[in-house]
Short mmCIF file of N, CA and C in Angstrom, two decimals:
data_model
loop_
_atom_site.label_atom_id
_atom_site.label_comp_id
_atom_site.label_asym_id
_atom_site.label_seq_id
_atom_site.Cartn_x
_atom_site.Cartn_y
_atom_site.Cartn_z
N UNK A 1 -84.13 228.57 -41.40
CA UNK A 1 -83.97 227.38 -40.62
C UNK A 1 -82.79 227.52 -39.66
N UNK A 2 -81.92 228.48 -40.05
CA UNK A 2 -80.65 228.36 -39.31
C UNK A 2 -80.93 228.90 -37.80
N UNK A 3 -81.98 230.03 -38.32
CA UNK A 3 -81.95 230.99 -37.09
C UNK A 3 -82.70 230.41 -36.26
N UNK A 4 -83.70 229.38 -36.83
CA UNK A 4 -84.61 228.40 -35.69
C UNK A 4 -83.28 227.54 -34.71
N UNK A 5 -82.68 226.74 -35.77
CA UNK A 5 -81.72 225.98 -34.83
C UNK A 5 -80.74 226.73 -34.02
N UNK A 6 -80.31 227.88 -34.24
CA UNK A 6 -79.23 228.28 -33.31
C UNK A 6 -80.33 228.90 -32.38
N UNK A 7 -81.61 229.58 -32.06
CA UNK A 7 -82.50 229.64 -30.89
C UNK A 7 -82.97 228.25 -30.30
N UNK A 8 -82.74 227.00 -30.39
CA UNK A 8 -83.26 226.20 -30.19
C UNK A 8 -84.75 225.88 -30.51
N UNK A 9 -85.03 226.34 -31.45
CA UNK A 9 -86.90 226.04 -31.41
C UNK A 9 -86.95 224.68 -32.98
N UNK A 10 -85.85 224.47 -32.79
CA UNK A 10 -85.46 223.20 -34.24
C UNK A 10 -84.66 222.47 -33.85
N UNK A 11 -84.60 221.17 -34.04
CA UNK A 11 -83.72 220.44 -34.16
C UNK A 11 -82.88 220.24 -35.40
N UNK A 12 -81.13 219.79 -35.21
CA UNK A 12 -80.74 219.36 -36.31
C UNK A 12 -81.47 218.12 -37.19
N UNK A 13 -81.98 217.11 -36.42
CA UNK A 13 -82.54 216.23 -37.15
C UNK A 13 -83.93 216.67 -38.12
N UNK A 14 -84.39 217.48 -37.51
CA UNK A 14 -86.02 218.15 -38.16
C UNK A 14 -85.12 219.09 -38.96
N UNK A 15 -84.11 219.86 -38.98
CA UNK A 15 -84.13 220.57 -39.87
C UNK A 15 -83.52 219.69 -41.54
N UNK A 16 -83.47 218.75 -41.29
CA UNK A 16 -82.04 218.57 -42.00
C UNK A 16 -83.11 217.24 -43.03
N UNK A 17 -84.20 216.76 -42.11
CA UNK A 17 -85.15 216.26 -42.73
C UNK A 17 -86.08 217.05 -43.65
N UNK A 18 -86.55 218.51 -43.29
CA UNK A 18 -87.50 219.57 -43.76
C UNK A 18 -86.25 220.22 -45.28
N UNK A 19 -85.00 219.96 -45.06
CA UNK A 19 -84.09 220.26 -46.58
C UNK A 19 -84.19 219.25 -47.02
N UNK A 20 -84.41 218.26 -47.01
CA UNK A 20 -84.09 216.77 -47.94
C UNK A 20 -85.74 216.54 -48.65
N UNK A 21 -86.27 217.28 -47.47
CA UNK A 21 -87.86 217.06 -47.93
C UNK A 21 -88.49 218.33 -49.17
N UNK A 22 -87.54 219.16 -49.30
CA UNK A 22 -87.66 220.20 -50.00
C UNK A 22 -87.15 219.82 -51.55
N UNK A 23 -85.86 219.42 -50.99
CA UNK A 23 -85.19 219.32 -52.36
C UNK A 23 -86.01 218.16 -53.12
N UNK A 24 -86.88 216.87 -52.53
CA UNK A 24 -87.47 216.60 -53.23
C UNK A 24 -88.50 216.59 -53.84
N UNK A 25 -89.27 217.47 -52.71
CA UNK A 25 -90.19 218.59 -53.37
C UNK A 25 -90.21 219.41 -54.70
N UNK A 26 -88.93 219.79 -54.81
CA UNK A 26 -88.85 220.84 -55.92
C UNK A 26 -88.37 219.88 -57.38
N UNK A 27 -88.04 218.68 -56.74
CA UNK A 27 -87.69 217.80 -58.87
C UNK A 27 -89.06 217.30 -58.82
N UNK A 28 -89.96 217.31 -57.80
CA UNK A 28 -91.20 216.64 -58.71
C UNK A 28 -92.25 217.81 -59.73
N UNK A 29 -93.24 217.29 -60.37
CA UNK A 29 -94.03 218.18 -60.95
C UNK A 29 -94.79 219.33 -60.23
N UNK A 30 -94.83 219.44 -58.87
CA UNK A 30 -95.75 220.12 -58.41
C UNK A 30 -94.96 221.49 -57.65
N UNK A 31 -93.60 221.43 -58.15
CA UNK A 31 -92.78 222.69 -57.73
C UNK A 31 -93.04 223.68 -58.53
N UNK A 32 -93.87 223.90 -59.93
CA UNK A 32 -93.75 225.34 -60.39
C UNK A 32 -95.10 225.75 -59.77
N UNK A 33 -96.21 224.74 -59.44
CA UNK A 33 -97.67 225.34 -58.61
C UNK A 33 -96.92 225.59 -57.32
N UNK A 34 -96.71 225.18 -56.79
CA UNK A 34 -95.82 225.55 -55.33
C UNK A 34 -94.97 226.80 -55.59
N UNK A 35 -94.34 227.54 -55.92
CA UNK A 35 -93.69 228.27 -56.33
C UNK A 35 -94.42 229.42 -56.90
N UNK A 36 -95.70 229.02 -57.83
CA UNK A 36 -96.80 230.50 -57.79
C UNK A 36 -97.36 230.62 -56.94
N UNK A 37 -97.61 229.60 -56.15
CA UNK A 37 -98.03 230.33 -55.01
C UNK A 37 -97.60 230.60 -53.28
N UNK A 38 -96.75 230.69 -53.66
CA UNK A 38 -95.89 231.23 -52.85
C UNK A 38 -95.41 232.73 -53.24
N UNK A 39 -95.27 232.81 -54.21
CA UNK A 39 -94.60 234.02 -54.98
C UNK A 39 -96.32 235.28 -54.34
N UNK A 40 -97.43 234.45 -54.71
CA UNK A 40 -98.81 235.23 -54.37
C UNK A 40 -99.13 235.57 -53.20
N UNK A 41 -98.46 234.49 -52.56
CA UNK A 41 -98.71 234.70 -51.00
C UNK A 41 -97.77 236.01 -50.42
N UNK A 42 -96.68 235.78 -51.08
CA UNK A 42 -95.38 237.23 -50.92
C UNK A 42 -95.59 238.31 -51.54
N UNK A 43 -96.91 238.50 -52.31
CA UNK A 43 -97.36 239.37 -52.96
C UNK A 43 -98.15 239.67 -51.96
N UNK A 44 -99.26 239.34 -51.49
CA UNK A 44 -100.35 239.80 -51.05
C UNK A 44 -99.92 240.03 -49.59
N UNK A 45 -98.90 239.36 -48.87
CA UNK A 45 -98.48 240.01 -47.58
C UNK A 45 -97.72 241.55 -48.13
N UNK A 46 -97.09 241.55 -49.05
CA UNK A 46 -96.14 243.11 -49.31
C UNK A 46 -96.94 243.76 -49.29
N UNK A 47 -98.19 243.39 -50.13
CA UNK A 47 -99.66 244.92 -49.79
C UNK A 47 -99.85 245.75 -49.32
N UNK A 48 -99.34 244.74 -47.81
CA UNK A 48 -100.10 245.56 -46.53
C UNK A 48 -99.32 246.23 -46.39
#
C-alpha cells in the first residue's frame, strides 16, 4: 500500500480505509478461509 501511495495511484484516505477494513476482516470468522486461500493462490502463482 505504501508503494501505491508514494506513486500516487492511492489515496491516504483509501488506503487507510482498505487497513481498518482489513483489520476487521481478520477478527471475524471468515479470516482463517481467507487466509487458505490466499496462501493457494501464492502457491499456485510460485508454480509457474
Amino acid at each position: 500500500m505504501f508503494v501505491l501511495l508514494k506513486g500516487g495511484y492511492v489515496r491516504v484516505g483509501s488506503m487507510l480505509a482498505c487497513t481498518l477494513f482489513g483489520f476487521t476482516l481478520a477478527a471475524t470468522g471468515l479470516a482463517p478461509a481467507i487466509n487458505s486461500g490466499l496462501t493457494s493462490l501464492a502457491g499456485l502463482i510460485s508454480s509457474f
